[in-house]
XYZ file of C-alpha atoms in Angstrom:
376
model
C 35.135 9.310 198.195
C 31.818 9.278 196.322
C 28.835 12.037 197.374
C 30.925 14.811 198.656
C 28.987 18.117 198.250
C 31.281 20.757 198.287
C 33.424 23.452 196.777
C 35.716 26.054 197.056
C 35.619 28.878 194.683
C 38.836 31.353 194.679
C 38.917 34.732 193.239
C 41.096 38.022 193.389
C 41.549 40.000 196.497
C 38.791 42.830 196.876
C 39.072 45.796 199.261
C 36.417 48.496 199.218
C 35.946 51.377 201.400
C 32.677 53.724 202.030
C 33.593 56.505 204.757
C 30.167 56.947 206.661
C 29.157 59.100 210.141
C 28.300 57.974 213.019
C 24.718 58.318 214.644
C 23.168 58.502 218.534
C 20.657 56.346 219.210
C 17.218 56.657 220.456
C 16.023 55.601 223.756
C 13.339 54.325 226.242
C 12.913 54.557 230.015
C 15.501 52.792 232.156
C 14.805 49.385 232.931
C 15.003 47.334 236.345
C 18.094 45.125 236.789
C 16.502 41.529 236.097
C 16.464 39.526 239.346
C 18.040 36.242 240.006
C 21.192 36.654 238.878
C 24.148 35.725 241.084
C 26.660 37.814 239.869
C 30.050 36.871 241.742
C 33.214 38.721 242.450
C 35.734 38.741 239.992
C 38.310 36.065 241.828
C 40.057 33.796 240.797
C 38.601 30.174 241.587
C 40.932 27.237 242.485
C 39.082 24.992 240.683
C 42.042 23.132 238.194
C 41.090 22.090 234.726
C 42.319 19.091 233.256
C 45.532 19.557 231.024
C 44.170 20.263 227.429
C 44.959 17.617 225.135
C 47.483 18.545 221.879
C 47.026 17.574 218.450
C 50.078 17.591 216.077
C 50.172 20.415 213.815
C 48.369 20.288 210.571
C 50.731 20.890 207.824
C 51.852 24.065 205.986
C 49.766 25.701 203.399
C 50.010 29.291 201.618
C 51.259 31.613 203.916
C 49.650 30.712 206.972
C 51.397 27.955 209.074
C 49.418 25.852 211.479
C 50.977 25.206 215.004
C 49.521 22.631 218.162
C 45.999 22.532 218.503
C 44.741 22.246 222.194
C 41.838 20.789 223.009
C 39.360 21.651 225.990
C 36.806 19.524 227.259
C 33.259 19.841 228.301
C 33.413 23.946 227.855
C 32.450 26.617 225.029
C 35.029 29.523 224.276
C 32.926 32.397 222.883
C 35.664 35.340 223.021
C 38.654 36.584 224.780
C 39.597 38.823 226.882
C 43.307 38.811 226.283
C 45.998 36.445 224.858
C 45.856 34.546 227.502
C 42.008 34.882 228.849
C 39.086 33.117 226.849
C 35.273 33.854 228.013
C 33.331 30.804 228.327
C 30.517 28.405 229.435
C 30.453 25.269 231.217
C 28.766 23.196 233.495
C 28.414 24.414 237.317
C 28.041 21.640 239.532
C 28.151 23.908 242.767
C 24.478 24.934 241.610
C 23.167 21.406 241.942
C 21.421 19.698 238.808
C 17.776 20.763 237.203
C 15.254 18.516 238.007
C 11.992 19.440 235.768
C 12.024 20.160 231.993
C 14.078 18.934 229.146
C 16.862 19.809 230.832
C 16.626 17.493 233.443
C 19.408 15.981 235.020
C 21.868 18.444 233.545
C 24.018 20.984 235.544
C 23.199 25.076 234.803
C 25.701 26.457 232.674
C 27.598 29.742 234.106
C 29.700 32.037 232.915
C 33.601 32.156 233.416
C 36.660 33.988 232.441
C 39.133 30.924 232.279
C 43.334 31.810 232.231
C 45.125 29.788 229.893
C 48.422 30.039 231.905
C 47.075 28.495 234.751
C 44.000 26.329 234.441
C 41.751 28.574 236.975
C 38.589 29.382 236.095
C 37.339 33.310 236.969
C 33.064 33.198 237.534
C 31.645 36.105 236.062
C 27.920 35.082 236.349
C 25.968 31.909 237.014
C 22.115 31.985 238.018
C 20.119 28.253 239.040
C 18.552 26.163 236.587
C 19.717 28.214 233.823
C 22.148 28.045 231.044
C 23.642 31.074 230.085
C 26.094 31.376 226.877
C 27.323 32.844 223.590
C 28.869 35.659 226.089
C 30.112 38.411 223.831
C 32.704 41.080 225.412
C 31.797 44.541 224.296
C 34.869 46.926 222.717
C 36.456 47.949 225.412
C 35.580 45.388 227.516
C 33.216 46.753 230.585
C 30.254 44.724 229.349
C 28.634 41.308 228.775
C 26.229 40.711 226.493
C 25.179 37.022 226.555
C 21.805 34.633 226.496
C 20.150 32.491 229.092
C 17.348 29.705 228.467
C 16.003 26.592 230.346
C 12.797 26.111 228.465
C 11.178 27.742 225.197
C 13.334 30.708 223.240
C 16.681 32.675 224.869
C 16.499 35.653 226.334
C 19.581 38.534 225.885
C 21.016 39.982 228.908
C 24.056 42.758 229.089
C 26.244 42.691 232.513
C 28.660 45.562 233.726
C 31.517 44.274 234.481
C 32.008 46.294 237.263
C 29.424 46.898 239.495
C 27.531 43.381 238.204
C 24.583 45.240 237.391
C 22.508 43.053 234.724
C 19.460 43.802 232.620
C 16.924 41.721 230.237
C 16.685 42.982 226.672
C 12.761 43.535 227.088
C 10.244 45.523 227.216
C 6.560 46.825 226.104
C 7.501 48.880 223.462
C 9.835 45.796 221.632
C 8.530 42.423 223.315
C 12.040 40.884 223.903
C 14.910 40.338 221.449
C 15.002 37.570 219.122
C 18.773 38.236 218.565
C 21.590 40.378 219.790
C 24.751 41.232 218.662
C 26.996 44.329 219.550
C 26.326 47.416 217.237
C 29.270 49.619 219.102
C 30.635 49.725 222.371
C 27.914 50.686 223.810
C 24.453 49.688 221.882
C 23.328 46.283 221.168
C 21.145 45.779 218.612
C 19.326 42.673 216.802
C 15.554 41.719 215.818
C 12.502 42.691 218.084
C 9.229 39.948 219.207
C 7.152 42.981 218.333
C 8.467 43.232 214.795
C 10.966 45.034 213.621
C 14.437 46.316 214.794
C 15.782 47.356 218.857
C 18.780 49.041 220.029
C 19.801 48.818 223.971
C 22.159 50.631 225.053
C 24.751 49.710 227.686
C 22.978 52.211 230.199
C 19.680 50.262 230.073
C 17.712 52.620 227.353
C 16.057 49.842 225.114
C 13.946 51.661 221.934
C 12.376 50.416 219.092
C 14.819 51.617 215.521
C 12.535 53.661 213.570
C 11.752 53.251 210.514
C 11.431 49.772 210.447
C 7.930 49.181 213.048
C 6.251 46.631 212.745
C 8.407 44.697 210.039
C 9.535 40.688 210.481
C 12.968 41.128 210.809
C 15.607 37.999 210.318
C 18.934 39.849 209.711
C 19.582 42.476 211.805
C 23.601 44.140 212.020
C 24.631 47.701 212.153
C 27.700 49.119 210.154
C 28.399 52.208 211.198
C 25.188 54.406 210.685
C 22.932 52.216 209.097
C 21.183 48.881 209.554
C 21.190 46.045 207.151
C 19.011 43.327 207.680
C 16.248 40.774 205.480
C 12.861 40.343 206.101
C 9.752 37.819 206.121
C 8.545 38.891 202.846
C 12.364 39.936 201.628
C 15.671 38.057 201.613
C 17.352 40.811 199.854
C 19.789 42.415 201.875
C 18.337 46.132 202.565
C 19.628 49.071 204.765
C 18.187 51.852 206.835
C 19.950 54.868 207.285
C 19.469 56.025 211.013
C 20.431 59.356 210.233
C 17.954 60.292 207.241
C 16.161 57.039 207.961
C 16.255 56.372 203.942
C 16.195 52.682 202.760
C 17.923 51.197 200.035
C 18.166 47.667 198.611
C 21.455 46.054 198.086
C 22.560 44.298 194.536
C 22.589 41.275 197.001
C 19.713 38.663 197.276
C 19.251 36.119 198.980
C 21.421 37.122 202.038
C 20.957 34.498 205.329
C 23.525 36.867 207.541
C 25.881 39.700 207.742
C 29.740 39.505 209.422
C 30.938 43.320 209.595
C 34.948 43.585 209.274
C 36.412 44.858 212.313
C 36.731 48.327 210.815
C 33.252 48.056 209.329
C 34.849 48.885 205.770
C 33.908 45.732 204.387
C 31.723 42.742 205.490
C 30.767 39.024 204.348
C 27.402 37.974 203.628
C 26.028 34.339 203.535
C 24.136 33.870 200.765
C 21.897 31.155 199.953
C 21.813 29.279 196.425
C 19.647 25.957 196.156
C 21.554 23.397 197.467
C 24.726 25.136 198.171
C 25.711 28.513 200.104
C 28.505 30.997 199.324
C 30.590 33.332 201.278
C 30.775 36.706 199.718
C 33.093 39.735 200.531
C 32.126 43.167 199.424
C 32.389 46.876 200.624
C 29.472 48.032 202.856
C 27.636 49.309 199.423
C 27.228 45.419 198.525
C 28.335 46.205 194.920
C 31.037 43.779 193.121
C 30.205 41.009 195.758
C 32.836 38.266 195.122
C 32.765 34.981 195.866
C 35.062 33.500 198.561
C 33.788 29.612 199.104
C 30.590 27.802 198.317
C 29.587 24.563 200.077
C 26.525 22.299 200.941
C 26.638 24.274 204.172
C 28.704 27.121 205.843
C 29.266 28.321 208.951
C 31.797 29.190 212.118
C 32.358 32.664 210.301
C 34.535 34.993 211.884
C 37.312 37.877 211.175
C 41.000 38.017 212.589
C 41.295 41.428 214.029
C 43.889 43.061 210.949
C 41.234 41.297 209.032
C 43.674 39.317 206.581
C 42.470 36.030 207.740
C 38.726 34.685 207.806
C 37.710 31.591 209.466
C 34.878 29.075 207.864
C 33.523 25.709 208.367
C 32.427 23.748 205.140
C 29.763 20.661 206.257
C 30.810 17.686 203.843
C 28.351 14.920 203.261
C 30.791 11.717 202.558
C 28.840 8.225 202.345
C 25.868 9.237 204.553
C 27.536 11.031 207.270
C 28.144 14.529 207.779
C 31.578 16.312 209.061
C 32.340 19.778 209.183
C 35.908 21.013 208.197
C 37.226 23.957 209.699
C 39.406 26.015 207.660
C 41.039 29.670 207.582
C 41.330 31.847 204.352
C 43.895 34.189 203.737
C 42.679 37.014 201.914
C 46.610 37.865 200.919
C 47.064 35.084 198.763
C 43.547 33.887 198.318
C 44.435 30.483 199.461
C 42.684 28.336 202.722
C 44.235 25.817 205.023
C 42.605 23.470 206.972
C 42.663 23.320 210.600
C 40.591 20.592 211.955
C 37.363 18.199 210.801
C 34.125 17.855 213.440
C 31.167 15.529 213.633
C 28.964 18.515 215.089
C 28.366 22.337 214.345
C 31.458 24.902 214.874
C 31.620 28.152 216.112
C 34.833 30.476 216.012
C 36.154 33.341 217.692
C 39.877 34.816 217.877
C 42.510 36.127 220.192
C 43.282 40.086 219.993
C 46.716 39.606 218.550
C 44.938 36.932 215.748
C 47.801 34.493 216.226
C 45.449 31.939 218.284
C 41.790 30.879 216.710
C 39.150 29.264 219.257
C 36.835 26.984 217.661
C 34.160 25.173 219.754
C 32.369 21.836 218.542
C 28.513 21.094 219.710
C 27.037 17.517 218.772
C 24.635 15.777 221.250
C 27.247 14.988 223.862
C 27.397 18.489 224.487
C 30.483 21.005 224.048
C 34.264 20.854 223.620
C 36.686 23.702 222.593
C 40.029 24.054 221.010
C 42.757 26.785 220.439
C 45.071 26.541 217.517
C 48.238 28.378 216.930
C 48.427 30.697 213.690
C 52.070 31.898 212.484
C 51.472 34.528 209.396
């Protein structure tokens, strides 16, 4: 097959560790619950799902065997709640369809906790002429962080669980958040309108991070007690300590994002080279960066929870058309497998237990996911 641009690169096993303290965040006024969200009880709908479809199992390769893959359609898996509950988006045809916009014609998407053992879809959330998505559970599961959009940019809202209580990441003193990803439990953090770096916390306190006012932020993650993120006039991965509020540069540059391990020992950055990107694994210092894959294009990056596995998609440009592969590397033997080969972009996420891998495929028909069984 002629004009395939891609590569993997394989070397030794790396593990550092850096030991660091944890920090309290600052804070802002309280603000209002957002209004307009329909936040239903937590019951369990009757509303049956078709049966997935199975693929056969890929085969066997290194130490990581592939089992059934099932396939979902017209939904997006974004975590899980348990082995046997995925959170997700879909269509919600009890809302009735949008009728202005470039959304047009299309159902809202709500939120749903869907059960795997019996087809029934839980609502968690669903609000008219919106879609919400990209839910993300926090640590011990009482929130909800996730975005909504109908026109223009997304905005980030977190939901308690239990009472349904929902706010909007916004605010005078940060504009509204760009992005948002869980820092701990109970912060969310990501890149402010207003420049520079926000933390919200779980009880509605939403502050500007000092120390870095006023900056174009890209990259924005906390490890522990400091922030790494990239900037307009820097792709250099940098850091601010929240503690001593120091900065330091990291041997690491370009860096187009930032995937903390789940004990925040370690983390992979995406780094962009030219034509290709590369998937690097380091300790949180950045030094001794090694290089997992490269490829024309990367994505669907994501950790199994003992952190031996890493999942990756690879976009492969064969004859004129592109297809990304998904694949899993196993940082015991330093060997990948491949689990499955897409026409549109891939997301991942996995089960607690890390012996079940949810990817979800996005092209212009809209969004399908699967689950694939891991033995290791």
């Amino acid at each position: 097959m002629n004009n395939r641009t891609w590569k993997l690169a394989i070397a030794p096993a790396l593990l550092m560790a850096l030991a660091a303290c944890s920090s309290n965040q600052g804070s802002a006024p309280a603000v209002s619950p957002s209004p307009g969200i329909t936040a239903a009880p937590v019951e369990a709908s009757a509303q049956p799902t078709e049966g997935p479809k199975v693929t056969p199992a890929p085969a066997e390769a290194a130490d990581v065997t592939v089992g059934e893959i099932k396939q979902y359609e017209k939904i997006a898996i974004s975590d899980w709640k348990d082995d046997n509950t995925v959170v997700l988006s879909k269509a919600n045809d009890k809302l009735g369809p949008i009728n202005s916009g470039e959304l047009k014609g299309s159902y809202p998407q709500s939120l749903y906790f869907f059960h795997l053992d019996t087809g029934e879809f839980e609502l968690i959330a669903e609000k008219e002429k919106m879609m919400l998505g990209d839910a993300k559970l926090s640590a011990d599961q009482l929130f909800l962080l996730y975005s909504e959009f109908s026109l223009g940019d997304p905005a980030y809202n977190v939901m308690d669980l239990g009472s349904k209580k929902t706010f909007t990441i916004k605010g005078d003193t940060i504009g509204g958040a760009m992005g948002a990803e869980w820092a701990d439990k109970d912060t969310v953090v990501g890149p402010a309108y207003s420049g520079g770096a926000y933390t919200a916390t779980t009880s509605m306190k939403i502050a500007p991070v000092e120390g870095l006012d006023g900056e174009g932020l890209i990259v924005v993650r906390q490890i522990k007690d400091k922030i790494y993120y990239t900037s307009n006039s820097s792709n250099a991965l940098q850091t601010l300590d929240l503690n001593t509020k120091e900065k330091a540069a990291l041997p690491i540059d370009p860096a187009g994002n930032v995937i903390p391990s789940p004990d925040e020992e370690q983390m992979l950055v995406l780094q962009y080279k030219e034509n290709t990107q590369s998937l690097l694994l380091s300790g949180t210092d950045g030094k001794n960066p090694r290089t997992l894959v490269e490829g024309a294009e990367l994505g669907a990056i994501s950790w199994s929870p003992d952190q031996r596995l890493i999942a990756y998609s690879v976009a492969i440009e064969d004859n004129g058309t592109t297809k990304n592969t998904l694949y899993v590397y196993d940082l015991s033997s330093d060997k990948s497998v491949q689990i499955a080969e897409s026409n549109g972009t891939m997301t991942t996420s996995w089960s607690p237990s890390g012996k079940q891998l949810a990817y979800t495929e996005r092209d212009d028909s809209g969004s399908s996911s699967s689950i694939v069984q891991l033995k290791y």
